[in-house]
Tab-separated table of C-alpha atoms and ligand atoms in Angstrom:
chain	number	residue	atom	x	y	z
O	28	MET	CA	-43.301	-24.940	112.683
O	29	ARG	CA	-40.243	-27.224	111.250
O	30	GLU	CA	-40.971	-30.785	112.688
O	31	ARG	CA	-37.959	-31.148	114.680
O	32	ALA	CA	-38.870	-27.698	116.217
O	33	ILE	CA	-42.624	-29.883	117.752
O	34	ALA	CA	-40.733	-32.895	118.536
O	35	SER	CA	-37.612	-31.177	120.218
O	36	MET	CA	-40.609	-29.403	122.140
O	37	VAL	CA	-42.667	-32.563	123.400
O	38	PRO	CA	-41.114	-34.150	126.447
O	39	TYR	CA	-40.963	-30.060	128.179
O	40	PHE	CA	-45.067	-30.470	127.927
O	41	GLY	CA	-44.886	-34.934	129.351
O	42	GLU	CA	-41.476	-35.996	131.813
O	43	MET	CA	-39.842	-33.025	131.144
O	44	TYR	CA	-42.285	-31.238	133.009
O	45	ALA	CA	-40.197	-29.161	135.797
O	46	ASN	CA	-39.653	-25.749	136.573
O	47	PRO	CA	-35.459	-25.033	135.766
O	48	SER	CA	-35.521	-22.707	139.363
O	49	GLY	CA	-36.102	-26.067	141.411
O	50	SER	CA	-33.109	-28.228	143.200
O	51	HIS	CA	-34.565	-31.373	142.211
O	52	ARG	CA	-33.149	-33.637	139.903
O	53	PHE	CA	-35.609	-32.734	137.484
O	54	ALA	CA	-35.566	-28.979	137.957
O	55	ARG	CA	-31.683	-29.685	136.756
O	56	ALA	CA	-32.432	-31.934	133.622
O	57	ALA	CA	-34.867	-28.369	132.591
O	58	ARG	CA	-32.175	-26.282	133.114
O	59	GLN	CA	-30.062	-28.396	131.481
O	60	ALA	CA	-31.663	-28.588	128.706
O	61	ILE	CA	-32.366	-24.286	129.224
O	62	ASP	CA	-28.237	-23.985	129.123
O	63	GLU	CA	-27.722	-25.829	126.080
O	64	ALA	CA	-30.519	-23.470	123.795
O	65	ARG	CA	-28.898	-20.811	125.349
O	66	ASP	CA	-25.536	-22.224	124.260
O	67	ASP	CA	-27.079	-23.499	120.056
O	68	VAL	CA	-28.816	-20.313	120.203
O	69	ALA	CA	-26.092	-18.501	121.364
O	70	ASP	CA	-23.446	-20.025	117.884
O	71	VAL	CA	-26.124	-19.353	116.238
O	72	LEU	CA	-26.229	-15.678	116.507
O	73	GLY	CA	-22.522	-14.976	117.479
O	74	VAL	CA	-23.277	-13.543	120.813
O	75	ALA	CA	-21.625	-15.474	123.897
O	76	PRO	CA	-23.846	-17.101	125.851
O	77	GLY	CA	-23.554	-15.220	128.282
O	78	SER	CA	-25.991	-12.385	125.879
O	79	VAL	CA	-28.637	-13.872	125.735
O	80	ILE	CA	-31.793	-13.371	127.273
O	81	PHE	CA	-34.820	-15.619	126.779
O	82	THR	CA	-38.269	-12.758	126.381
O	83	SER	CA	-41.953	-14.580	125.501
O	84	CYS	CA	-41.198	-13.087	122.130
O	85	GLY	CA	-40.076	-9.892	120.708
O	86	THR	CA	-41.794	-7.501	121.168
O	87	GLU	CA	-40.186	-7.772	125.349
O	88	ALA	CA	-36.987	-7.584	123.490
O	89	ASP	CA	-37.445	-4.658	121.965
O	90	ASN	CA	-39.293	-2.754	124.674
O	91	THR	CA	-36.704	-4.186	127.162
O	92	VAL	CA	-33.856	-1.797	125.099
O	93	LEU	CA	-36.363	1.150	124.223
O	94	ALA	CA	-37.675	1.211	128.348
O	95	GLY	CA	-34.666	0.241	130.280
O	96	VAL	CA	-31.747	2.541	128.483
O	97	SER	CA	-31.849	6.084	130.057
O	98	GLY	CA	-30.995	8.826	127.402
O	99	GLY	CA	-32.773	10.239	124.669
O	100	ALA	CA	-33.868	7.764	121.726
O	101	VAL	CA	-33.397	7.726	117.487
O	102	CYS	CA	-34.617	4.756	115.830
O	103	SER	CA	-35.705	4.602	112.401
O	104	ALA	CA	-39.323	5.679	110.711
O	105	ALA	CA	-39.343	2.468	109.239
O	106	GLU	CA	-39.245	0.219	112.305
O	107	HIS	CA	-42.204	-2.262	114.157
O	108	HIS	CA	-44.003	-1.231	116.321
O	109	ALA	CA	-42.763	-2.741	119.185
O	110	VAL	CA	-39.799	-0.361	118.696
O	111	LEU	CA	-41.751	2.962	117.417
O	112	HIS	CA	-44.821	3.004	120.403
O	113	PRO	CA	-41.717	2.493	122.790
O	114	ILE	CA	-40.038	5.347	122.107
O	115	GLU	CA	-43.663	7.450	121.870
O	116	HIS	CA	-44.113	6.187	124.872
O	117	ARG	CA	-40.983	7.594	126.264
O	118	GLY	CA	-41.738	10.971	124.412
O	119	ASP	CA	-38.153	11.754	124.273
O	120	GLY	CA	-37.225	10.071	120.790
O	121	VAL	CA	-36.990	11.271	117.376
O	122	VAL	CA	-37.818	9.591	114.204
O	123	VAL	CA	-35.098	9.406	111.576
O	124	GLY	CA	-36.292	9.489	108.069
O	125	THR	CA	-35.603	6.791	105.295
O	126	ASP	CA	-34.516	6.615	102.060
O	127	ALA	CA	-37.501	5.329	99.262
O	128	PHE	CA	-35.838	1.352	99.708
O	129	GLY	CA	-37.404	2.465	103.588
O	130	ARG	CA	-33.197	2.659	105.186
O	131	ILE	CA	-32.723	4.751	107.669
O	132	ASP	CA	-30.914	7.909	106.353
O	133	LEU	CA	-27.587	8.244	107.266
O	134	ASP	CA	-27.380	11.555	107.667
O	135	ARG	CA	-30.533	12.725	109.007
O	136	LEU	CA	-29.720	9.409	111.642
O	137	ALA	CA	-26.134	11.436	112.264
O	138	ASP	CA	-27.955	14.586	112.966
O	139	ALA	CA	-30.931	12.638	115.248
O	140	CYS	CA	-27.162	11.165	117.473
O	141	ALA	CA	-25.378	14.606	117.189
O	142	ASP	CA	-27.349	15.771	120.406
O	143	PRO	CA	-24.995	14.513	123.734
O	144	SER	CA	-27.990	12.944	125.626
O	145	VAL	CA	-29.157	10.203	123.079
O	146	GLY	CA	-28.695	7.469	124.884
O	147	VAL	CA	-30.259	4.355	122.553
O	148	VAL	CA	-30.775	3.636	118.954
O	149	SER	CA	-32.625	1.358	117.029
O	150	VAL	CA	-32.429	0.315	113.994
O	151	MET	CA	-33.895	-2.967	112.168
O	152	THR	CA	-31.774	-5.175	110.295
O	153	VAL	CA	-33.992	-6.521	108.037
O	154	ASN	CA	-38.226	-4.410	107.604
O	155	ASN	CA	-41.156	-7.116	108.198
O	156	GLU	CA	-43.345	-5.112	105.651
O	157	VAL	CA	-40.822	-3.896	102.900
O	158	GLY	CA	-38.176	-6.495	103.859
O	159	ALA	CA	-35.450	-3.675	102.802
O	160	ILE	CA	-32.165	-4.862	103.948
O	161	SER	CA	-30.568	-2.429	105.870
O	162	ASP	CA	-26.391	-1.667	105.651
O	163	MET	CA	-25.776	-2.093	109.016
O	164	ALA	CA	-21.597	-1.279	108.991
O	165	ALA	CA	-22.674	1.723	107.635
O	166	VAL	CA	-25.393	2.306	110.888
O	167	ALA	CA	-23.249	1.430	113.407
O	168	ALA	CA	-19.733	3.249	111.428
O	169	VAL	CA	-22.566	6.766	112.387
O	170	VAL	CA	-23.369	5.889	116.195
O	171	ARG	CA	-20.187	4.713	117.063
O	172	GLU	CA	-18.680	8.275	115.717
O	173	VAL	CA	-21.499	11.106	116.432
O	174	ALA	CA	-23.406	8.604	119.802
O	175	PRO	CA	-20.391	7.148	120.867
O	176	GLN	CA	-22.579	6.233	124.692
O	177	ALA	CA	-25.763	5.184	122.340
O	178	VAL	CA	-26.538	1.851	123.224
O	179	LEU	CA	-27.160	0.482	119.787
O	180	HIS	CA	-29.275	-1.712	119.130
O	181	THR	CA	-31.139	-3.435	116.417
O	182	ASP	CA	-34.642	-5.561	115.825
O	183	ALA	CA	-33.947	-8.121	113.452
O	184	VAL	CA	-36.876	-10.312	114.392
O	185	GLN	CA	-37.088	-10.970	110.142
O	186	ALA	CA	-33.597	-11.716	109.768
O	187	PRO	CA	-32.193	-15.437	111.094
O	188	CYS	CA	-33.500	-16.990	107.839
O	189	TRP	CA	-32.417	-14.441	105.116
O	190	VAL	CA	-29.249	-13.112	107.266
O	191	ASP	CA	-25.731	-14.436	108.765
O	192	VAL	CA	-26.369	-12.544	112.418
O	193	ARG	CA	-22.861	-13.528	112.421
O	194	ASP	CA	-21.685	-10.582	110.882
O	195	ILE	CA	-23.924	-8.186	112.519
O	196	ALA	CA	-23.197	-9.450	116.142
O	197	PRO	CA	-20.645	-7.701	116.306
O	198	LEU	CA	-21.421	-4.192	115.094
O	199	VAL	CA	-24.148	-3.418	117.839
O	200	ASP	CA	-25.149	-4.003	121.622
O	201	ALA	CA	-28.189	-5.178	121.608
O	202	MET	CA	-30.601	-7.471	118.917
O	203	SER	CA	-33.968	-8.825	119.062
O	204	PHE	CA	-35.373	-12.003	117.826
O	205	SER	CA	-38.887	-13.878	117.862
O	206	ALA	CA	-38.860	-17.642	117.141
O	207	HIS	CA	-41.965	-17.745	115.292
O	208	LYS	CA	-40.324	-15.793	111.954
O	209	PHE	CA	-37.840	-18.835	111.700
O	210	GLY	CA	-39.643	-22.306	112.359
O	211	GLY	CA	-39.834	-21.936	116.559
O	212	PRO	CA	-42.937	-21.733	117.914
O	213	LYS	CA	-44.907	-18.186	119.033
O	214	GLY	CA	-44.110	-16.500	122.034
O	215	VAL	CA	-40.881	-16.356	123.247
O	216	GLY	CA	-38.359	-14.674	122.156
O	217	VAL	CA	-34.522	-13.591	122.313
O	218	LEU	CA	-32.640	-10.585	123.852
O	219	THR	CA	-29.104	-10.003	123.120
O	220	LEU	CA	-26.757	-8.268	125.383
O	221	ALA	CA	-23.247	-7.161	124.789
O	222	PRO	CA	-21.458	-7.971	127.914
O	223	GLY	CA	-21.403	-4.539	130.004
O	224	VAL	CA	-24.902	-3.298	128.598
O	225	ALA	CA	-26.755	-1.769	131.170
O	226	VAL	CA	-30.379	-2.450	130.560
O	227	ASP	CA	-32.676	-2.490	133.134
O	228	PRO	CA	-34.904	-5.545	133.153
O	229	LEU	CA	-38.746	-4.054	131.946
O	230	ILE	CA	-39.919	-7.544	133.910
O	231	VAL	CA	-38.380	-8.006	137.643
O	232	GLY	CA	-39.476	-11.264	140.147
O	233	GLY	CA	-37.309	-14.286	141.071
O	234	GLY	CA	-34.405	-12.862	139.191
O	235	GLN	CA	-34.067	-15.397	136.295
O	236	GLU	CA	-32.183	-15.178	133.394
O	237	ARG	CA	-28.990	-13.263	135.883
O	238	GLU	CA	-31.947	-10.824	137.047
O	239	ARG	CA	-32.350	-9.528	133.638
O	240	ARG	CA	-36.029	-11.224	132.456
O	241	SER	CA	-37.970	-12.486	136.065
O	242	GLY	CA	-40.202	-15.528	134.775
O	243	THR	CA	-40.632	-18.422	135.155
O	244	HIS	CA	-38.879	-19.655	131.801
O	245	ASN	CA	-40.710	-21.303	129.168
O	246	VAL	CA	-38.586	-24.557	129.027
O	247	ALA	CA	-40.469	-26.384	125.526
O	248	GLY	CA	-40.522	-22.545	123.975
O	249	ILE	CA	-36.351	-21.770	124.637
O	250	VAL	CA	-36.272	-25.532	123.149
O	251	GLY	CA	-38.185	-25.487	120.189
O	252	LEU	CA	-36.507	-22.283	119.504
O	253	ALA	CA	-33.089	-23.247	119.975
O	254	THR	CA	-33.833	-26.024	117.342
O	255	ALA	CA	-36.142	-23.838	114.505
O	256	LEU	CA	-33.200	-21.205	115.373
O	257	VAL	CA	-30.094	-24.199	114.278
O	258	GLU	CA	-31.815	-25.665	111.305
O	259	THR	CA	-32.467	-22.469	109.972
O	260	ASP	CA	-28.750	-21.634	110.346
O	261	ARG	CA	-27.725	-25.033	108.758
O	262	ASP	CA	-29.985	-24.855	105.707
O	263	ARG	CA	-29.707	-20.818	104.768
O	264	ASP	CA	-27.649	-20.684	102.221
O	265	GLY	CA	-29.947	-23.768	100.014
O	266	GLU	CA	-33.376	-22.331	100.995
O	267	LEU	CA	-31.478	-18.595	99.808
O	268	GLN	CA	-31.332	-20.241	96.399
O	269	ARG	CA	-34.556	-21.731	96.307
O	270	ILE	CA	-36.862	-18.748	97.952
O	271	ALA	CA	-35.261	-16.221	96.000
O	272	ALA	CA	-36.504	-18.251	92.383
O	273	LEU	CA	-40.264	-19.001	93.964
O	274	ARG	CA	-40.247	-15.291	94.705
O	275	ASP	CA	-39.078	-13.964	91.432
O	276	ARG	CA	-40.712	-16.219	89.780
O	277	LEU	CA	-44.637	-14.956	91.583
O	278	VAL	CA	-43.749	-11.408	91.291
O	279	ASP	CA	-41.627	-11.926	87.108
O	280	ALA	CA	-45.913	-13.486	86.810
O	281	LEU	CA	-48.058	-10.175	89.001
O	282	VAL	CA	-46.157	-8.301	86.791
O	283	GLY	CA	-46.075	-9.956	83.695
O	284	SER	CA	-50.625	-10.874	84.181
O	285	ILE	CA	-51.467	-7.275	85.826
O	286	ASP	CA	-51.109	-3.494	84.782
O	287	GLY	CA	-49.915	-1.335	87.172
O	288	VAL	CA	-48.123	-3.660	89.636
O	289	VAL	CA	-44.558	-0.956	91.306
O	290	GLU	CA	-42.318	-3.502	93.078
O	291	THR	CA	-41.770	-1.742	96.163
O	292	VAL	CA	-38.151	-2.484	97.214
O	293	PRO	CA	-36.098	-4.007	94.450
O	294	ARG	CA	-35.376	-7.862	94.680
O	295	ASP	CA	-31.444	-7.466	95.002
O	296	HIS	CA	-32.025	-4.628	98.701
O	297	LYS	CA	-34.626	-7.363	99.632
O	298	VAL	CA	-34.541	-10.422	101.601
O	299	ALA	CA	-35.393	-13.387	99.753
O	300	GLY	CA	-39.457	-14.658	101.260
O	301	SER	CA	-40.836	-11.092	100.307
O	302	ALA	CA	-42.753	-10.344	97.600
O	303	HIS	CA	-44.087	-6.792	98.041
O	304	VAL	CA	-46.185	-4.811	95.540
O	305	CYS	CA	-48.563	-2.281	95.540
O	306	ILE	CA	-50.997	-2.359	92.921
O	307	SER	CA	-52.063	0.963	90.718
O	308	GLY	CA	-55.945	1.733	90.680
O	309	VAL	CA	-56.693	-1.454	93.606
O	310	GLU	CA	-58.551	-1.108	97.085
O	311	ASN	CA	-56.055	-3.799	99.242
O	312	GLU	CA	-58.755	-4.777	101.258
O	313	ALA	CA	-60.779	-6.027	98.432
O	314	LEU	CA	-57.966	-7.499	97.252
O	315	LEU	CA	-57.743	-9.138	100.712
O	316	PHE	CA	-60.903	-10.037	101.057
O	317	LEU	CA	-61.341	-11.766	97.381
O	318	LEU	CA	-57.345	-13.746	98.080
O	319	ASP	CA	-59.184	-15.396	101.679
O	320	GLU	CA	-61.698	-16.790	100.000
O	321	ALA	CA	-59.687	-18.407	97.646
O	322	ASP	CA	-57.162	-19.807	100.142
O	323	VAL	CA	-54.118	-17.317	99.889
O	324	CYS	CA	-53.207	-15.810	103.081
O	325	ALA	CA	-51.683	-12.252	102.407
O	326	SER	CA	-50.658	-8.777	103.964
O	327	ALA	CA	-51.467	-5.858	103.068
O	328	ALA	CA	-49.919	-4.072	106.717
O	329	SER	CA	-52.778	-0.128	106.402
O	330	ALA	CA	-54.620	-0.004	109.372
O	331	CYS	CA	-58.346	0.578	108.616
O	332	ALA	CA	-58.640	3.490	111.935
O	333	SER	CA	-61.777	5.513	111.927
O	334	GLY	CA	-63.574	4.585	109.435
O	335	ALA	CA	-61.264	5.491	106.839
O	336	MET	CA	-57.735	3.194	105.430
O	337	GLU	CA	-54.257	4.358	106.255
O	338	PRO	CA	-51.683	3.347	104.600
O	339	SER	CA	-48.060	1.511	105.781
O	340	HIS	CA	-46.163	3.803	107.916
O	341	VAL	CA	-43.101	2.696	106.254
O	342	LEU	CA	-44.529	2.809	102.904
O	343	ALA	CA	-45.449	6.365	104.018
O	344	ALA	CA	-41.803	7.382	105.325
O	345	MET	CA	-40.586	5.138	102.293
O	346	GLY	CA	-42.523	8.834	99.548
O	347	VAL	CA	-45.402	6.185	97.524
O	348	ASP	CA	-48.228	7.931	97.016
O	349	ARG	CA	-50.515	7.445	99.140
O	350	GLU	CA	-53.060	6.565	96.700
O	351	LEU	CA	-50.636	3.472	95.548
O	352	ALA	CA	-49.832	2.552	98.640
O	353	LEU	CA	-53.301	1.704	99.730
O	354	GLY	CA	-53.095	-1.183	97.304
O	355	ALA	CA	-49.784	-2.383	99.091
O	356	LEU	CA	-50.067	-7.031	99.093
O	357	ARG	CA	-47.344	-8.821	100.374
O	358	LEU	CA	-46.758	-12.011	100.109
O	359	THR	CA	-44.025	-13.384	101.746
O	360	LEU	CA	-42.545	-17.711	101.501
O	361	GLY	CA	-40.649	-19.734	103.060
O	362	HIS	CA	-39.125	-23.004	104.973
O	363	THR	CA	-42.619	-24.659	103.386
O	364	THR	CA	-43.535	-22.794	100.520
O	365	THR	CA	-43.572	-25.116	96.648
O	366	GLU	CA	-43.287	-23.819	92.948
O	367	SER	CA	-46.687	-24.755	92.993
O	368	ASP	CA	-48.257	-22.429	96.139
O	369	VAL	CA	-47.006	-19.979	94.235
O	370	ASP	CA	-48.376	-21.092	91.096
O	371	ARG	CA	-51.563	-20.652	92.684
O	372	ALA	CA	-50.703	-17.741	94.751
O	373	ALA	CA	-50.161	-15.636	91.221
O	374	ASP	CA	-53.091	-17.446	89.333
O	375	VAL	CA	-55.529	-16.530	92.223
O	376	VAL	CA	-53.997	-12.606	92.455
O	377	VAL	CA	-53.692	-12.136	88.936
O	378	ASP	CA	-57.585	-13.688	88.753
O	379	ALA	CA	-58.545	-11.069	92.191
O	380	VAL	CA	-57.072	-8.229	90.308
O	381	GLY	CA	-58.982	-8.732	87.121
O	382	ARG	CA	-62.303	-8.766	89.232
O	383	LEU	CA	-61.895	-5.763	90.996
O	384	ARG	CA	-61.124	-3.872	88.024
O	385	ARG	CA	-63.985	-5.104	85.797
O	386	GLY	CA	-66.250	-4.447	89.146
O	387	VAL	CA	-66.734	-7.836	89.578
O	388	SER	CA	-66.837	-9.087	92.935
N	14	PLP	N1	-40.032	-6.418	115.555
N	14	PLP	C1	-40.582	-7.638	113.956
N	14	PLP	C2	-39.395	-6.163	112.778
N	14	PLP	C3	-41.660	-8.186	113.225
N	14	PLP	O1	-41.639	-8.151	112.741
N	14	PLP	C4	-42.539	-8.746	115.021
N	14	PLP	C5	-43.449	-9.609	114.794
N	14	PLP	O2	-44.238	-9.445	113.524
N	14	PLP	C6	-42.018	-7.776	116.525
N	14	PLP	C7	-41.174	-7.103	115.823
N	14	PLP	C8	-43.084	-8.586	117.218
N	14	PLP	O3	-42.342	-9.735	117.858
N	14	PLP	P1	-44.089	-10.762	118.180
N	14	PLP	O4	-44.775	-10.723	117.511
N	14	PLP	O5	-42.543	-12.044	118.688
N	14	PLP	O6	-43.450	-10.531	119.893
């Protein structure tokens, strides 16, 4: 977490620990903290304060839109499961294929939107596995022309560190965010809804968030989220250059030292903090084990179902060969990443791949 986000939360566990729905002065102070956080969040996200709904996480924000709009649902095959699973649950969804970079196929999106019963379309701004950036202006142009009745939602959970969301906000009706993706606390997120967009609440009860999301506010979490988001926005331009240079150093080291490394998405089509490669002839389960032993924390985004390793649904949508996809390695960089982290990670990966290929573990 960002240090300032942690510090901003602390009073709300102590002297400011009051329920903002109450009526005494401590409650009013807590409510004011939420109002200020809402103003800050709205400013960074390019929406009106009344459009900001605080949720418990990005998953809840996604689920709220996908469950709360009637009519058919359309999404891309590379979406996070927080979008894919509620669409599967509805049973009326159309999952549209992607191009080789994991971005939704616009012609197939137009075909899916031609059904007049479509009520909601969801296309992620940045892919969480491979880091591909969607062309949201092109997506919005298709949806507005072919399905003007539909609510256009974007899962922008992975966006704030890399993309100025103010450019995305006017294109869509709804956006999802999660604080732990930009140096805030886990367990707090945001859903934005443009004025006039009707979405049934997922959680009903005490009527908080103007009846759109009931439940006692996570005051400390909301304050920490806002602090982290403001700092992320302030630092974005400088961090983009610094982190892209570190990412390039890392990927160049892997490509230069290991045979058969494929960069899944070209660097100019993805966010700076994402280093995603597939290493041929290596099973990522074994690789991740060796990396973990050497204190390099990575992921592969493959799931082990009924004993059989399944490659990621994102790589499958991109058309990546199954064998190669089983060698997927995802290393991500952020505000705390340093040059020595990157150099050490590269050394450890090179060593581990060498050991696996030589059959020494
Ligand atoms: N959407 C994307 C693109 C994500 O990367 C994530 C988190 O990994 C989520 C949704 C879910 O967010 P949360 O972990 O806050 O529920």
